[in-house]
Tab-separated table of C-alpha atoms in Angstrom:
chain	number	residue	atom	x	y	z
D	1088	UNK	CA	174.121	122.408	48.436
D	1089	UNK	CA	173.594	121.038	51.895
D	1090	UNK	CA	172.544	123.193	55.395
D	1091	UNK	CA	175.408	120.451	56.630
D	1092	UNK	CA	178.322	122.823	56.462
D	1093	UNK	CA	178.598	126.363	56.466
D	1094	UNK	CA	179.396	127.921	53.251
D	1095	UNK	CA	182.816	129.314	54.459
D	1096	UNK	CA	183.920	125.550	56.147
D	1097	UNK	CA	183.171	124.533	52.347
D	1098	UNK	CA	184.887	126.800	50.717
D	1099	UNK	CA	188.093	125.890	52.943
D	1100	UNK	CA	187.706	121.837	52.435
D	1101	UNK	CA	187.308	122.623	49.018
D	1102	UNK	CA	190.642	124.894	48.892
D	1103	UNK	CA	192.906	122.306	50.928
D	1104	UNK	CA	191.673	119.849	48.583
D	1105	UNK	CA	192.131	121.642	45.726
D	1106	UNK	CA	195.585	122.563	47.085
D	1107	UNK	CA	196.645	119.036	48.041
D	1108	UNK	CA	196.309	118.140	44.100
D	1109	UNK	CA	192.593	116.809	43.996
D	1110	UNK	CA	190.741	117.649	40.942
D	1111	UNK	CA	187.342	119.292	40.316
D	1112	UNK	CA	185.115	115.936	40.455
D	1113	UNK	CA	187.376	114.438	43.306
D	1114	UNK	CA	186.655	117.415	45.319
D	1115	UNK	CA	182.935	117.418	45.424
D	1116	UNK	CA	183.200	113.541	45.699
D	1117	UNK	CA	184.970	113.920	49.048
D	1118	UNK	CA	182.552	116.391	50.095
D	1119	UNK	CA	179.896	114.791	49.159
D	1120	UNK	CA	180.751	111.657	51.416
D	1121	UNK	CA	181.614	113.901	54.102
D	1122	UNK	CA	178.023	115.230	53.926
D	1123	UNK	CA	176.145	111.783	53.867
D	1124	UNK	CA	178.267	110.912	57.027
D	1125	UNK	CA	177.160	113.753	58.792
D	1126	UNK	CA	172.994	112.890	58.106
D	1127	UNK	CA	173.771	109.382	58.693
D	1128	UNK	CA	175.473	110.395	62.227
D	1129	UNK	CA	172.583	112.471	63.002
D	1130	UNK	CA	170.150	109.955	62.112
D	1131	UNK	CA	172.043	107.485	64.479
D	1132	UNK	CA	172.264	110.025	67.355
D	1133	UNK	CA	168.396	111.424	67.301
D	1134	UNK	CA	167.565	112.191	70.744
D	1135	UNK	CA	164.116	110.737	70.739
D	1136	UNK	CA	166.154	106.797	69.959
D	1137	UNK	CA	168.406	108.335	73.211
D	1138	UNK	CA	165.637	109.384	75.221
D	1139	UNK	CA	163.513	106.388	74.546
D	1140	UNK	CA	165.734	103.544	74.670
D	1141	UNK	CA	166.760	104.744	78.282
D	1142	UNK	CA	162.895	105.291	79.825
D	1143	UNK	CA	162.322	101.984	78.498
D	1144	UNK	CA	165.303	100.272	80.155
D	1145	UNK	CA	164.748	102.401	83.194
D	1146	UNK	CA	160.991	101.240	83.104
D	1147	UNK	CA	161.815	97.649	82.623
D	1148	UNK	CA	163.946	97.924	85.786
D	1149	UNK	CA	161.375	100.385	88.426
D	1150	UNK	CA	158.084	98.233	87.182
D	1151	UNK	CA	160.231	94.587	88.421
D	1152	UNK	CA	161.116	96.265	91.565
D	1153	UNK	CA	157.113	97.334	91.587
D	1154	UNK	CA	156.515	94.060	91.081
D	1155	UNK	CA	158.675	92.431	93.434
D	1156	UNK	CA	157.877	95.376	96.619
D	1157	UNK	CA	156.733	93.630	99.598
D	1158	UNK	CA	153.980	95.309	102.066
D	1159	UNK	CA	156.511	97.498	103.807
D	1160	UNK	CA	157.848	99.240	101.057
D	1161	UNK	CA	154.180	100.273	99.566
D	1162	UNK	CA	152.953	100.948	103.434
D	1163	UNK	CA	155.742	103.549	103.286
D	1164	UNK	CA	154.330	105.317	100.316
D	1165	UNK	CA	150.888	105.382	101.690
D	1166	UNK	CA	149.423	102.094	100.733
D	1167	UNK	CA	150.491	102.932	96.652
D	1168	UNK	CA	152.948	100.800	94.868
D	1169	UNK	CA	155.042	103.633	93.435
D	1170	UNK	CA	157.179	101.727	91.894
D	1171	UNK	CA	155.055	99.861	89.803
D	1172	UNK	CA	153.232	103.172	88.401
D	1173	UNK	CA	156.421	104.617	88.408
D	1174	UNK	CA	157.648	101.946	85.975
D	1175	UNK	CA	154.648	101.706	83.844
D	1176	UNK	CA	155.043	105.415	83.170
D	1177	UNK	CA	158.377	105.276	81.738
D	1178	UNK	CA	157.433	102.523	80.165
D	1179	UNK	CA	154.646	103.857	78.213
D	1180	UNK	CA	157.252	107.143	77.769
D	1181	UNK	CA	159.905	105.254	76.381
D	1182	UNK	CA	157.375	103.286	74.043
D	1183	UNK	CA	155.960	106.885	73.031
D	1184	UNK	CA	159.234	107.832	71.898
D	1185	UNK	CA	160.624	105.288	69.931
D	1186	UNK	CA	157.376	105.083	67.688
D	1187	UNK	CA	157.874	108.810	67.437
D	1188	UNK	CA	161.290	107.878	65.866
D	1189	UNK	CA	159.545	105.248	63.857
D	1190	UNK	CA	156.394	106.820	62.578
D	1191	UNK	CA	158.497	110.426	61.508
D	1192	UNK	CA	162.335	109.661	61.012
D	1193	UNK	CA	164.684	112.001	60.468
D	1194	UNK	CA	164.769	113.347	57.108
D	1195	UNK	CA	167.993	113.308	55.506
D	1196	UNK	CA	169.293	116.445	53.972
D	1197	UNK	CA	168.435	116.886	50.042
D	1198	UNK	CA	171.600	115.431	47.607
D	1199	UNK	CA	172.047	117.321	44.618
D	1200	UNK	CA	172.634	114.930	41.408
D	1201	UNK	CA	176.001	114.981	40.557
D	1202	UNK	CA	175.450	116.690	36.946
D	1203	UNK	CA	174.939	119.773	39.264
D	1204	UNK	CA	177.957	120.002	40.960
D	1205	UNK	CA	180.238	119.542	38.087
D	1206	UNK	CA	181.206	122.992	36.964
D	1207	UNK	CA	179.409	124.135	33.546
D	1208	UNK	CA	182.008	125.333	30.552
């Protein structure tokens, strides 16, 4: 089936459901939604959209205060405007990791046609 649920977990839901006066075909329905709101949760929560959408906003932040840094600020790091490089890094971090996300998305597990799950006589 799926690498979603443990084969056990499956075997319960499918019991209790069974149990609670679902059919066959209402059974696998249910579990079958249950599984394409798990891969659509995990595409939503994908680290790299995490990971990148915060460098970026971080970045957009640091590289204005670069920007904005008057003479004292950079003398105190040596004559370097840290902030600035600072900001362009996460920038170009942040940028790296959401066209990570966009070039190779997260494939969703494999769905089995529903001819398959319906029990053979």
């Amino acid at each position: 089936m799926s690498e979603q649920f443990e084969p056990s977990e499956r075997a319960e839901a499918e019991e209790r459901l069974r149990k609670a006066g679902y059919s066959e075909a209402d059974v696998q329905r249910e579990v079958s939604e249950l599984e394409q709101k798990s891969a659509t949760a995990a595409r939503i929560f994908d680290l790299r959209r995490i990971i990148g959408g915060l460098f970026v906003l971080y970045g957009v932040i640091v590289t204005i205060v670069g920007i904005t840094d008057g003479d004292a600020e950079i003398d105190k790091a040596q004559g370097i405007n840290i902030n600035l490089w600072t900001g362009l890094g996460m920038l170009a971090l942040g940028i790296f990791f959401l066209v990570w996300l966009k070039l190779r998305p997260s494939v969703p597990p494999a769905q089995l046609p529903v001819e398959a799950l319906e029990p053979k006589d």
